[in-house]
Coordinates of C-alpha atoms in Angstrom, one line a residue:
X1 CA 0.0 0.0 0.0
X2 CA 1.1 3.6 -0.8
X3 CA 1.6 5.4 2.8
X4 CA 2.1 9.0 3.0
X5 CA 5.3 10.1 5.2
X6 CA 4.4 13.0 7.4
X7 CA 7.9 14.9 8.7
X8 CA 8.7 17.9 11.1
X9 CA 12.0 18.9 12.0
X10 CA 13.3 20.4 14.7
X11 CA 16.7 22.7 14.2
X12 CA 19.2 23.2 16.5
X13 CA 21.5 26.3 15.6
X14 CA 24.2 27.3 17.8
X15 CA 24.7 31.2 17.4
X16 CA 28.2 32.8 17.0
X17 CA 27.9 35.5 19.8
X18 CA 31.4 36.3 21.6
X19 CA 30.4 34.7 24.5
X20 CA 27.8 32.8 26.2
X21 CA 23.8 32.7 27.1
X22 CA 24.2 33.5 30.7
X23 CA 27.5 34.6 31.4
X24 CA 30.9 35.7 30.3
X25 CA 32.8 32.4 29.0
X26 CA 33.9 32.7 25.6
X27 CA 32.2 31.3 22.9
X28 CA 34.6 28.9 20.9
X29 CA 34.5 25.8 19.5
X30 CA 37.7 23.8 20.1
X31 CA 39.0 24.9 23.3
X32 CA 41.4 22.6 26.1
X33 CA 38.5 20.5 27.6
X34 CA 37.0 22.1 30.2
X35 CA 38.8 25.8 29.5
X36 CA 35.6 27.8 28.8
X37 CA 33.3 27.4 31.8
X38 CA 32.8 29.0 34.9
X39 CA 30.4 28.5 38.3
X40 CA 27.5 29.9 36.2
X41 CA 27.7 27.6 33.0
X42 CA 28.0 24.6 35.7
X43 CA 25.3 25.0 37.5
X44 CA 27.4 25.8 40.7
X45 CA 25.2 26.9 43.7
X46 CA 24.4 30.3 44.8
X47 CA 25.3 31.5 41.0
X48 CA 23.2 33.9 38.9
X49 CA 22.5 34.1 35.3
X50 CA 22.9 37.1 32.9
X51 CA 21.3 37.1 29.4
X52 CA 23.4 37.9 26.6
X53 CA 21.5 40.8 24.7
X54 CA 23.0 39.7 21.5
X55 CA 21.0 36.0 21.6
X56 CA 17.9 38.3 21.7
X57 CA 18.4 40.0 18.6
X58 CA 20.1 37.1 16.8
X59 CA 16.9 35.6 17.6
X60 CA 14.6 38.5 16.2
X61 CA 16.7 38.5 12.9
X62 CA 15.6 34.8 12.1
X63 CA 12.2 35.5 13.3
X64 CA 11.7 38.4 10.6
X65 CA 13.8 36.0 8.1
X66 CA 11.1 33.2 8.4
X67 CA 8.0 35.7 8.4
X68 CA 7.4 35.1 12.1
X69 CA 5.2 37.0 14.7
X70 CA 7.7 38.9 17.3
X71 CA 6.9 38.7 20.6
X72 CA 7.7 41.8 22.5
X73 CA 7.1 40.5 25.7
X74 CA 8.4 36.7 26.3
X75 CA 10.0 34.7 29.3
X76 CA 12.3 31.8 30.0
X77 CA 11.8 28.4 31.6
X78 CA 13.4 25.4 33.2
X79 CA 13.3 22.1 31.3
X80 CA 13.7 19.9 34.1
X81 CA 15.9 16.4 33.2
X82 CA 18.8 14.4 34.2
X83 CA 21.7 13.9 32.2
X84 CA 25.6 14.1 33.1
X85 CA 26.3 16.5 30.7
X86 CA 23.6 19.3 32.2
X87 CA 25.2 19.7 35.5
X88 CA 22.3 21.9 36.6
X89 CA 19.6 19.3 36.0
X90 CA 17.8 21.7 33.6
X91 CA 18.1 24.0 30.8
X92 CA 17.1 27.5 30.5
X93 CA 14.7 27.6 27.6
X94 CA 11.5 28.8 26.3
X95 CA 8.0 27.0 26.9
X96 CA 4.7 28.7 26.5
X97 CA 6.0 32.1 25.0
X98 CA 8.8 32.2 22.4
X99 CA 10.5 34.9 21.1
X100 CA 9.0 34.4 17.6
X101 CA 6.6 32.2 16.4
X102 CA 3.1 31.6 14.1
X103 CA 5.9 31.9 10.7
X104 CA 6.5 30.1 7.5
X105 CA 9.1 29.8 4.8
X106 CA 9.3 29.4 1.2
X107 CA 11.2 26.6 -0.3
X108 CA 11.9 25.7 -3.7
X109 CA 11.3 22.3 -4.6
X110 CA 12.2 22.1 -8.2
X111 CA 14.0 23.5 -11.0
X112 CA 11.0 25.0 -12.4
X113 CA 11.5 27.8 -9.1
X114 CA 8.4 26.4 -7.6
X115 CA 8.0 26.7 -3.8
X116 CA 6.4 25.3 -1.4
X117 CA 5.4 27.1 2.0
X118 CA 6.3 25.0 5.3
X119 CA 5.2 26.3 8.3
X120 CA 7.3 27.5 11.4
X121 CA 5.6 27.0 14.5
X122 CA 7.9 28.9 16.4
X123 CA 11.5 30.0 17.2
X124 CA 12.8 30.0 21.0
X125 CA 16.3 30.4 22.5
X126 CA 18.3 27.9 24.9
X127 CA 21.5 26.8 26.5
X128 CA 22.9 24.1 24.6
X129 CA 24.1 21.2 27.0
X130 CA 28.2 20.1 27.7
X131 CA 29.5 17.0 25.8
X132 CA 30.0 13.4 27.1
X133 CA 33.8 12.3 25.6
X134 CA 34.0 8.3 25.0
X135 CA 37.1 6.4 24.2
X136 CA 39.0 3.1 24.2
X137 CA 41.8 5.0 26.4
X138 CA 39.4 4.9 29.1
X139 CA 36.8 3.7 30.5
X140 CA 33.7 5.2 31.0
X141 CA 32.7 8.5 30.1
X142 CA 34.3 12.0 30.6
X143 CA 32.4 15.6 30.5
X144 CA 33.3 18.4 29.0
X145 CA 32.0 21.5 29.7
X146 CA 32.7 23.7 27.6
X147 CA 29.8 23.6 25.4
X148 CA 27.1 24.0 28.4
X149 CA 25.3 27.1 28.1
X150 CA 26.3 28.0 24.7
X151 CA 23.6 30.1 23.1
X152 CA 21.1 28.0 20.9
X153 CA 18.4 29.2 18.6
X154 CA 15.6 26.3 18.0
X155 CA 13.3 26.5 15.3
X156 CA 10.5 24.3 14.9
X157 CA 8.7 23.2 11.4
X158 CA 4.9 22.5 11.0
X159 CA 4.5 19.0 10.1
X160 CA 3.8 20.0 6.3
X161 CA 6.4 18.2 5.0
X162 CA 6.2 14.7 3.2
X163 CA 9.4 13.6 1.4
X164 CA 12.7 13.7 2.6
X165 CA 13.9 15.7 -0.3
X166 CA 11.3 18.4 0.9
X167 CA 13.1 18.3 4.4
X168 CA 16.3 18.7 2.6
X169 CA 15.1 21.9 0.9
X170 CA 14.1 22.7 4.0
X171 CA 16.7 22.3 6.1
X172 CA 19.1 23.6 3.1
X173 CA 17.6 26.4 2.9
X174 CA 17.6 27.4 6.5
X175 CA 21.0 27.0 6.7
X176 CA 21.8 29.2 4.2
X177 CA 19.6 31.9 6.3
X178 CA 21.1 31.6 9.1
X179 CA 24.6 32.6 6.9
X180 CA 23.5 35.2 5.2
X181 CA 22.1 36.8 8.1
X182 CA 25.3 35.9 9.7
X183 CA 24.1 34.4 13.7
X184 CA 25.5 31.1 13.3
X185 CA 28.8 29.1 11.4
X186 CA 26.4 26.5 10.3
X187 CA 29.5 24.1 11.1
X188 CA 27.9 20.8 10.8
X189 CA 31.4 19.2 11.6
X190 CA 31.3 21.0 14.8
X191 CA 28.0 20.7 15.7
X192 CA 27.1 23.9 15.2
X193 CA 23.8 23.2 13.4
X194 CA 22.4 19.7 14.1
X195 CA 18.3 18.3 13.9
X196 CA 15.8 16.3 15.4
X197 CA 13.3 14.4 13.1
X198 CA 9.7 13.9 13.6
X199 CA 8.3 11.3 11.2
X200 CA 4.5 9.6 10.9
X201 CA 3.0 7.3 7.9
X202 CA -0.8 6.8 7.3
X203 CA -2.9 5.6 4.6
X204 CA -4.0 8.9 2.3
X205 CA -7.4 10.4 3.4
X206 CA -6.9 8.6 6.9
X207 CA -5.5 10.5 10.2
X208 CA -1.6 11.2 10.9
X209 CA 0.1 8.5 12.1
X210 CA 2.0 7.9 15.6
X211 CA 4.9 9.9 15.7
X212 CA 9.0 8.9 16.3
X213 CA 11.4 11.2 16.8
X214 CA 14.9 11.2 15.7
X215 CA 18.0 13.1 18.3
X216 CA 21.1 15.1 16.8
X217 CA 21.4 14.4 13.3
X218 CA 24.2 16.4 12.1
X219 CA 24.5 16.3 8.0
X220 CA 21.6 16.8 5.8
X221 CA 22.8 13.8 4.1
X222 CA 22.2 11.8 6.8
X223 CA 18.3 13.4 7.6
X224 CA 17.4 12.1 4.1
X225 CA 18.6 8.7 5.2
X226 CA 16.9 8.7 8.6
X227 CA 14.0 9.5 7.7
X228 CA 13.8 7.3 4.7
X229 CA 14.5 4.4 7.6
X230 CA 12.0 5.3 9.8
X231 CA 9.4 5.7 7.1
X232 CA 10.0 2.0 6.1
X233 CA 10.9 1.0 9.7
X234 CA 6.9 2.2 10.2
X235 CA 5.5 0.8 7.5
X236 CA 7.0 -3.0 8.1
X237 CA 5.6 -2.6 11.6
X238 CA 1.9 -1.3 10.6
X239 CA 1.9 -4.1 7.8
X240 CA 2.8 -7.2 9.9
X241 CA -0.3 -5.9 12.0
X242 CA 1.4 -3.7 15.2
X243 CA 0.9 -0.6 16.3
X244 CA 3.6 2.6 16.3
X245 CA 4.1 3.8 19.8
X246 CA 5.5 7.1 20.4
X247 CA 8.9 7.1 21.2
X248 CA 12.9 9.1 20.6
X249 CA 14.9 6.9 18.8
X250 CA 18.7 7.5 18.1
X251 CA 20.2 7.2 14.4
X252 CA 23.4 6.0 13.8
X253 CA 24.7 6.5 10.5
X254 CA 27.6 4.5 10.2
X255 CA 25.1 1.6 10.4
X256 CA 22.3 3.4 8.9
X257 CA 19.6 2.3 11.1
X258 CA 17.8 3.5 14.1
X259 CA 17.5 2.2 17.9
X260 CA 15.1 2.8 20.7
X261 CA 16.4 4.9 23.3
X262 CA 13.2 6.0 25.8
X263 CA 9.3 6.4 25.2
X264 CA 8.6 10.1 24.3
X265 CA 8.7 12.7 27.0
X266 CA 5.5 15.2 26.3
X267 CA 5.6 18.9 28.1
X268 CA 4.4 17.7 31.2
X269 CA 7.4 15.3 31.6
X270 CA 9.7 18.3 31.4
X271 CA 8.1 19.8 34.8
X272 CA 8.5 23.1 32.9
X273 CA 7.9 26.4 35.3
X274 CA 9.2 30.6 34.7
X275 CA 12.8 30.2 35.3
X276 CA 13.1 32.6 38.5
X277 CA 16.8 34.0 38.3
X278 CA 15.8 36.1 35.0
X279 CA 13.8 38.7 34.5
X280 CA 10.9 38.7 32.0
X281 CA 12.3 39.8 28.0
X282 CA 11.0 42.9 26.9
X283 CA 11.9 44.2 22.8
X284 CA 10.4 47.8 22.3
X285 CA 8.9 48.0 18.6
X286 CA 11.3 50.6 17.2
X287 CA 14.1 47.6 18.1
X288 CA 12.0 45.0 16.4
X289 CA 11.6 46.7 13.2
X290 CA 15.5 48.0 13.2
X291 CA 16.4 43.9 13.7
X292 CA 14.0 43.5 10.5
X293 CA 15.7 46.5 8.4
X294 CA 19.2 45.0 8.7
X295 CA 18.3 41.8 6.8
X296 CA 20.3 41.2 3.7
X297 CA 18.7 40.0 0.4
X298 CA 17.7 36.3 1.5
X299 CA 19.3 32.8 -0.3
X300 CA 15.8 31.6 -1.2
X301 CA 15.1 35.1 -3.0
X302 CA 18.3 35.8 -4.5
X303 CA 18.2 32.0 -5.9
X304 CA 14.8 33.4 -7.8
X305 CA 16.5 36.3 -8.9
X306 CA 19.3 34.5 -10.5
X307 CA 17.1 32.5 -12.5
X308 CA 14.8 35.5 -13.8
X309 CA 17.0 38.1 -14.5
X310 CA 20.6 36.1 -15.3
X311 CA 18.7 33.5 -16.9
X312 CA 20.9 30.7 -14.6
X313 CA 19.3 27.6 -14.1
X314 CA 18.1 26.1 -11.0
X315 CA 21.0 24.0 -10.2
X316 CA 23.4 26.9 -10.8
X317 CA 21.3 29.6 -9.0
X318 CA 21.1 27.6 -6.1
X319 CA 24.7 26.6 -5.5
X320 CA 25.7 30.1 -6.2
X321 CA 23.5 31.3 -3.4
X322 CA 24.0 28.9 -0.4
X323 CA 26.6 30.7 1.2
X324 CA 27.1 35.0 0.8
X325 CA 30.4 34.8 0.0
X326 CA 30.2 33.3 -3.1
X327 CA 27.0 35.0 -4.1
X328 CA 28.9 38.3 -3.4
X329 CA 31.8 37.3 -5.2
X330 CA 29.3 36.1 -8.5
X331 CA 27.5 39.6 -8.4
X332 CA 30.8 41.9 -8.2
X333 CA 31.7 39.3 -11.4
X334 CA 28.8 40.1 -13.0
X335 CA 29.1 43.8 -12.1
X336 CA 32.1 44.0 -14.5
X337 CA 30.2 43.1 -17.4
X338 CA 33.3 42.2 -19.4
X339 CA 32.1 38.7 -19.9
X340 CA 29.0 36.0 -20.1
X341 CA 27.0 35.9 -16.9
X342 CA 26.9 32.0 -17.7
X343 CA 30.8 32.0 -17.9
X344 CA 31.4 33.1 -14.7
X345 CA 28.8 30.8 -13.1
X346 CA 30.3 27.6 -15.2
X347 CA 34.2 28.7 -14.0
X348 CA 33.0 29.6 -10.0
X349 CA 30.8 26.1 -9.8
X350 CA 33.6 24.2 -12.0
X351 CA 37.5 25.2 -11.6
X352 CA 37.3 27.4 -9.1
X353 CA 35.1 24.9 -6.8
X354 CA 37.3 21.9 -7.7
X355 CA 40.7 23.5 -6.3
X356 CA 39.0 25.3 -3.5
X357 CA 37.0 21.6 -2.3
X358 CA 40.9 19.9 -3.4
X359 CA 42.5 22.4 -1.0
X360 CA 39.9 22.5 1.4
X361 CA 39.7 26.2 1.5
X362 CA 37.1 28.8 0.9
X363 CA 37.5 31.7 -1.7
X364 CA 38.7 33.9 1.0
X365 CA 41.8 31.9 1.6
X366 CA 42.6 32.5 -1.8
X367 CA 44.4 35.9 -3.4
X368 CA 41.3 35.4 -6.8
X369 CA 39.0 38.4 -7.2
X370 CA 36.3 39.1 -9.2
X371 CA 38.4 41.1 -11.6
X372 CA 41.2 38.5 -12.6
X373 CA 38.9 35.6 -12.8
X374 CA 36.5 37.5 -15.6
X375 CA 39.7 38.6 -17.2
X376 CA 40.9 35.0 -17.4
X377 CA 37.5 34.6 -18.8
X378 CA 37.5 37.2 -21.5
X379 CA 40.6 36.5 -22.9
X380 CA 39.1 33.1 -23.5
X381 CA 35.7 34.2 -24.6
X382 CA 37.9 36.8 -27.0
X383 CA 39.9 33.7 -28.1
X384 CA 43.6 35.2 -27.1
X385 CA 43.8 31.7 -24.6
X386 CA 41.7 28.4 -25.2
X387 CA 39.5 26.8 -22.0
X388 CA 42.6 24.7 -21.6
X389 CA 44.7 27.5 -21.2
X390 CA 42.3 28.8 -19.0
X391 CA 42.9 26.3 -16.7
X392 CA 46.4 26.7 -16.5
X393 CA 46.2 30.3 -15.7
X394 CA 43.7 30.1 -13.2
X395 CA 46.0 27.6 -11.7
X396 CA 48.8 29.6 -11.3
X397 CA 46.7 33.0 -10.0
X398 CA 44.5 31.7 -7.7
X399 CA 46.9 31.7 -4.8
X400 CA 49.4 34.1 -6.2
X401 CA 49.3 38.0 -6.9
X402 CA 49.9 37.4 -10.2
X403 CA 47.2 38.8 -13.5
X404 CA 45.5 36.6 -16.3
X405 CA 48.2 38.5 -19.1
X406 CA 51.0 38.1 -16.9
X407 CA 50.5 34.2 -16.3
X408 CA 49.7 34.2 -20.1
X409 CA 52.7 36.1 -21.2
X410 CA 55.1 34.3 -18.7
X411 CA 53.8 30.9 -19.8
X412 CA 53.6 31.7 -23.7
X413 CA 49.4 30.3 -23.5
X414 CA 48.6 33.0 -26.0
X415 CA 46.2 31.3 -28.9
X416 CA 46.9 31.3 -31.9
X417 CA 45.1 32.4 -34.5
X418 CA 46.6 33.5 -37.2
X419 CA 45.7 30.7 -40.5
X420 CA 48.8 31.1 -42.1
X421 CA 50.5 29.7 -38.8
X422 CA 47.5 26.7 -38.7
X423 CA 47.9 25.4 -42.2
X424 CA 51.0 23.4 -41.5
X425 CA 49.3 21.8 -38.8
X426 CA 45.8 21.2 -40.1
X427 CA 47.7 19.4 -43.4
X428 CA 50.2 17.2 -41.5
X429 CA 47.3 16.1 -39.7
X430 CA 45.6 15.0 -42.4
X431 CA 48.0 13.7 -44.6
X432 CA 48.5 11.4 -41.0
X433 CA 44.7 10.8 -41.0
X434 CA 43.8 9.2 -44.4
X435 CA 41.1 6.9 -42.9
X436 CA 39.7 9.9 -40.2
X437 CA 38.9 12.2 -43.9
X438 CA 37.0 8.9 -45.5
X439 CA 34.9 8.5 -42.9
X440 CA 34.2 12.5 -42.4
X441 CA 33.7 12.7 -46.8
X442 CA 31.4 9.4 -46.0
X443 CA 29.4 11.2 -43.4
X444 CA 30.9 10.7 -39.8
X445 CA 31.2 14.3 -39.5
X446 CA 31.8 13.4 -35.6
X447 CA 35.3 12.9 -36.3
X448 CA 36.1 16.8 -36.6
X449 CA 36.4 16.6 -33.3
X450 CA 39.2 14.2 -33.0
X451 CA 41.0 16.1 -36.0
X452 CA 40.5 19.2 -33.9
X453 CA 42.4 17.4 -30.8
X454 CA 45.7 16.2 -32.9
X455 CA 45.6 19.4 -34.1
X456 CA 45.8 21.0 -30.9
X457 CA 48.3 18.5 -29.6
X458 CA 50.6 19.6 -32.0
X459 CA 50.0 23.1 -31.7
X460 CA 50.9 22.3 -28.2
X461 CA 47.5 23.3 -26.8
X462 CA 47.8 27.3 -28.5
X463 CA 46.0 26.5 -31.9
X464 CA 42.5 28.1 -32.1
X465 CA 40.2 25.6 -32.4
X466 CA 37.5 27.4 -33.8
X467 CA 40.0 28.4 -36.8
X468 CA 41.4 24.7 -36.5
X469 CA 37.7 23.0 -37.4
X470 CA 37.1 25.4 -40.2
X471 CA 40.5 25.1 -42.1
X472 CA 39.8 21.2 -41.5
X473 CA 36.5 21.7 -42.9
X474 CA 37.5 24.0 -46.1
X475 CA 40.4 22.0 -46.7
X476 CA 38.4 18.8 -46.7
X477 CA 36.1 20.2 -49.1
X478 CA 38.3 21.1 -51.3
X479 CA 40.6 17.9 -51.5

């Protein structure tokens, strides 16, 4: 039977102030275990909390970027459980009133640009929890602390999801947000953005299914696999004739499956009440709307943009706009309008990604700008240096101070184009290539190509091969 998969998801984004939620302890990832944390970030007794202003109006800012309803007046709870890496026993959080909430975002689900709205039910702020360190050295488990009370952002989907390549758009797309707007790394490696995974099947026209929820799944990659598991997981159990009982289950990814790890805590379980050390959050309007004024263009927009106006499509629009460094770097490219929009998207998605992804480095570890790499790309498109060429001088500038015509000069890559020059070529190539001419005269007209490419090779890479294929062309003609 056909089910339908029902999915909400849970986001976990840790925000890049200086320091932390509640007090001073700096805000790093990375640090000697147990360096960043203090009486207050442990739980120690008698201490005090202080919220950090800035988690406030990084808060806002993804509020207004997700369409949400501010709340100028909100609070903070305790979230009462047990665990060894929560030293207090509970976490400062949000319960009944959120900062933001009652939202939505747009996310495009094709290549057409077609979107499709998922619901945000609201946006609160947290502590994040410390770390439990396992290894074979040892035995047992170790705590490190340095990661309790680190601001956290939690935003939390509708259930209008029903595909796990939906809740990769989805989860994509926030990401990119939360970049652009510039409140979080998004360091996936470093847990800086991680999910949980609420997933349901039923039969089409009957009610949602019993949901499971997934903890801490940390690469998009992974979410897609989850909840493809549990879907199936569901549907095995509902077929042999049980029932789906509400529970948190825990992926592991290595092994790609799912295990039980406690029935599902609801509200009450949490023994929520006001948190009583802080005082109650008050955002005057004129802040609210300044927080809302500051947004950049969004990903999801400027993806839309980049289709209708630069005529990119979908799979080029979108990779150019998931992070803002690279759509900043495209647009001050396209700003010189010295060479094909398309160009410049085909060299920053091809070449340029390939070294950066082979070096693991981002375009700011490198010394390109948007000047010499649309150079580089009008002296191809003017046919002084071939694609090939191209290569090589992008190669040798990326990480050097040196120009497109100075790597061209110093390196002799210039094309040529001159016929007189070519003629030699084209003929000894054809006078090698008896067989290669029959079949062209006889109608393989594919085999230009590889005429083309000895051509080349013995013009060691600097023959024009525009001018190569027609004076292989005329020639043939006229033998």
């Amino acid at each position: 039977m056909n089910y339908e998969m029902t999915i909400g998801l849970e986001v976990h984004a840790e925000l890049n102030t200086a320091t932390k939620i509640y007090c001073g302890c700096k805000n790093s990832f990375g640090a000697q275990v147990n360096s960043n944390c203090c009486p207050i970030c442990t739980g120690m007794p008698g201490t005090l909390p202080t919220l950090n202003e800035k988690v406030v109006e990084y808060a806002v800012k993804m509020g207004h970027a997700l369409n949400c309803k501010i709340n100028p007046v909100s609070k903070q709870d305790r979230k009462n459980y047990f665990y060894p890496d929560l030293p207090k026993a509970y976490q400062i959080s949000q319960f009944d009133i959120p900062l933001c909430e009652n939202g939505h975002l747009d996310v495009m689900i094709d290549e057409q640009g077609n979107t499709k709205r998922i619901g945000v039910t609201r946006i609160h702020i947290e502590e994040d929890a410390g770390k439990l360190l396992h290894d074979e050295s040892f035995a047992g488990s170790l705590v490190d602390f340095n990661r309790c009370g680190v601001p956290l952002i939690e935003i939390v989907s509708e259930p209008d999801m029903h595909s796990s390549a939906e809740a990769k758009a989805y989860l994509e797309t926030i990401k990119s947000i939360l970049q652009y707007i510039d409140i979080s790394d998004c360091k996936m490696q470093e847990g800086s953005i991680r999910c949980d995974i609420n997933v349901s099947v039923a039969l089409p026209g009957e009610p949602r299914g019993t949901r499971c929820e997934m903890k801490n799944v940390n690469t998009f990659s992974g979410a897609v696999r989850a909840i493809e598991y549990e879907a199936k997981r569901q549907i095995e159990v509902l077929e042999a004739g049980g029932e789906i009982h509400q529970e948190t289950r825990r992926w592991d990814d290595a092994k790609g499956q799912n295990f039980l790890l406690r029935s599902k805590e609801d509200s009450h379980d949490y023994r929520y009440f006001p948190e009583p050390d802080l005082l109650t959050i008050v955002i005057d309007e004129e802040k609210i709307r300044r927080l809302k004024d500051e947004l950049p263009e969004l990903p999801n927009k400027k993806c839309k943009r980049y289709m209708d106006s630069y005529g990119l499509p979908y799979f080029d629009a979108n990779l150019l706009t998931e992070n803002p460094d690279k759509a900043a770097f495209f647009e001050s490219c396209v700003a010189r309008k010295n060479c094909k929009i398309k160009s410049v998207s085909n060299w920053l998605l091809g070449d340029v990604s390939r070294i950066l992804n082979e070096r693991n480095a981002v375009l700011a570890d490198t010394s390109l700008t948007p000047e010499k790499l649309t150079d580089m790309i009008a002296l191809i498109e003017a046919g002084t240096i071939s694609v090939t060429a191209g290569k090589t001088v992008l190669d040798e500038m990326i990480f050097s101070d040196k120009t497109p015509k100075q790597v061209v000069e110093e390196k002799g890559l210039a094309q040529i184009s001159d016929t007189g020059a070519l003629e030699a070529i084209v003929q000894s190539v054809m006078d090698a290539n008896p067989k290669s001419i029959a079949d062209y005269k006889g109608g393989k007209t594919n085999v230009i190509g590889f005429l083309v490419g000895q051509c080349m090779r013995q013009s060691k890479g600097q023959g024009n091969p525009a001018v190569l294929k027609e004076l292989i062309e005329k020639k043939i003609q006229n033998d």
